[in-house]
Amino acid sequence: MQKFNPSILLYTPDALNERGQKALLTYPEAVAQQIVQHNRLPPLEGNHYQVKSDVLVLGRLKTLVCRESGRSSDFIAPSLANGCMGACAYCYVDRNKPVNPITLFTNTEEILAAVNKHVQKQVWPKVPNQTHATYYTYDIGCNSDVSVDASISDGVQTAVRFFREHPKAFATFATKFVNPEMLTYDPQGKTRIRFSLLPQKVSKLVDVRTDSLPKRLAAINDFYQAGYDLHVNFSPVIVYEGWLQDYRELFEQLNESVPEKLKQTMDCEVIFLTHNQWQHEINLSINPKAEEMIWAPAIQETKQSQFGGINVRYQYQMKARWIQEFRELQQEVIPWCKIRYIF
């Protein structure tokens, strides 16, 4: 995994607990600057993507709310971090912030205490659903990439231990990175990793600074053997000439990479591309080749997100046909990898 090595470190005083102090010492060459609020940053030099690799913010998360999900998890946990050093051309987190460096929240124990308080209010035993048959499932990486976060502090390891020992709660997160250090965390089946997969030629273009498809595929068995629950995430599905053939090749690669025992339990989720006008304009100056693939007005329409933003998605009738074609291909090549949900 590419090493995160920020040159600027911004921090709020209330973030400098033991975890925050250790993060400061981890990057002694970074210029440290105190700020008042983690979500109100001073002007930063460089373009949107340079900021993501050059700046680290340390803050204390004060809004400790668990939100309903119902797709990849039952609930979305309060964030351990926000932002990512990756520069994926379609990242939905970036749409909500004009600049989006990694913000590490150092009050991990408070965050996990909020999860515990929330899960204790839920009906028990849980009614089985597609997220998990037994445990209430919490996404701990909805606004960041947990594999990157784990390289910065012990917050992720603390969270994996919390879920391992909790009688009712289960963790999940999607990732585009491979962090070998996480193989030592001993999750004992209580944390689910969802490796995000795109055809290699597409991933190389749009998943900027993330680990390659071969690395992600090679890591699947390693993390399974280390005690993680393993699923995959086909997201975002991008439609272009020859896209189904490229997914056939990807499915064949996955079929070869996954051991037979894991095939009995591995499921997938599928999310077709959504994009954004603001993001499109930023990408034109930074990654125009990606925009040639993901900005396709002739087959896209506007939609309002659940948070009020105006995004674009594939036209409804076309998308319905492509979803059916995707399902048919999945059933043909990797029928063992059940689709948990697709949209």
mmCIF file of N, CA and C in Angstrom, residues 272-274 313-324 343:
data_model
loop_
_atom_site.group_PDB
_atom_site.id
_atom_site.type_symbol
_atom_site.label_atom_id
_atom_site.label_comp_id
_atom_site.label_asym_id
_atom_site.label_seq_id
_atom_site.Cartn_x
_atom_site.Cartn_y
_atom_site.Cartn_z
ATOM 1 N N PHE A 272 -24.224 0.651 -9.469
ATOM 2 C CA PHE A 272 -23.902 1.328 -10.720
ATOM 3 C C PHE A 272 -23.511 2.780 -10.433
ATOM 4 N N LEU A 273 -22.718 3.320 -11.318
ATOM 5 C CA LEU A 273 -22.129 4.646 -11.153
ATOM 6 C C LEU A 273 -23.157 5.749 -10.952
ATOM 7 N N THR A 274 -22.881 6.613 -9.974
ATOM 8 C CA THR A 274 -23.483 7.948 -9.941
ATOM 9 C C THR A 274 -22.328 8.939 -10.005
ATOM 10 N N ARG A 313 -27.062 9.840 -12.830
ATOM 11 C CA ARG A 313 -27.010 8.385 -12.856
ATOM 12 C C ARG A 313 -27.418 7.927 -14.244
ATOM 13 N N TYR A 314 -27.268 6.645 -14.510
ATOM 14 C CA TYR A 314 -27.695 6.123 -15.804
ATOM 15 C C TYR A 314 -29.216 6.189 -15.911
ATOM 16 N N GLN A 315 -29.681 6.452 -17.122
ATOM 17 C CA GLN A 315 -31.117 6.561 -17.352
ATOM 18 C C GLN A 315 -31.819 5.278 -16.899
ATOM 19 N N TYR A 316 -32.963 5.458 -16.298
ATOM 20 C CA TYR A 316 -33.652 4.393 -15.579
ATOM 21 C C TYR A 316 -33.863 3.138 -16.430
ATOM 22 N N GLN A 317 -34.431 3.299 -17.631
ATOM 23 C CA GLN A 317 -34.756 2.124 -18.448
ATOM 24 C C GLN A 317 -33.497 1.415 -18.940
ATOM 25 N N MET A 318 -32.476 2.200 -19.311
ATOM 26 C CA MET A 318 -31.220 1.598 -19.738
ATOM 27 C C MET A 318 -30.568 0.845 -18.577
ATOM 28 N N LYS A 319 -30.582 1.479 -17.412
ATOM 29 C CA LYS A 319 -29.959 0.871 -16.244
ATOM 30 C C LYS A 319 -30.659 -0.437 -15.865
ATOM 31 N N ALA A 320 -31.974 -0.477 -15.977
ATOM 32 C CA ALA A 320 -32.713 -1.697 -15.663
ATOM 33 C C ALA A 320 -32.257 -2.841 -16.568
ATOM 34 N N ARG A 321 -32.028 -2.547 -17.840
ATOM 35 C CA ARG A 321 -31.561 -3.578 -18.772
ATOM 36 C C ARG A 321 -30.145 -4.019 -18.426
ATOM 37 N N TRP A 322 -29.286 -3.054 -18.101
ATOM 38 C CA TRP A 322 -27.897 -3.393 -17.757
ATOM 39 C C TRP A 322 -27.807 -4.183 -16.459
ATOM 40 N N ILE A 323 -28.670 -3.879 -15.506
ATOM 41 C CA ILE A 323 -28.705 -4.651 -14.269
ATOM 42 C C ILE A 323 -29.054 -6.103 -14.558
ATOM 43 N N GLN A 324 -30.030 -6.308 -15.449
ATOM 44 C CA GLN A 324 -30.412 -7.670 -15.809
ATOM 45 C C GLN A 324 -29.256 -8.391 -16.507
ATOM 46 N N PHE A 343 -28.171 -1.971 -7.489
ATOM 47 C CA PHE A 343 -28.952 -0.805 -7.939
ATOM 48 C C PHE A 343 -28.063 0.136 -8.736
#
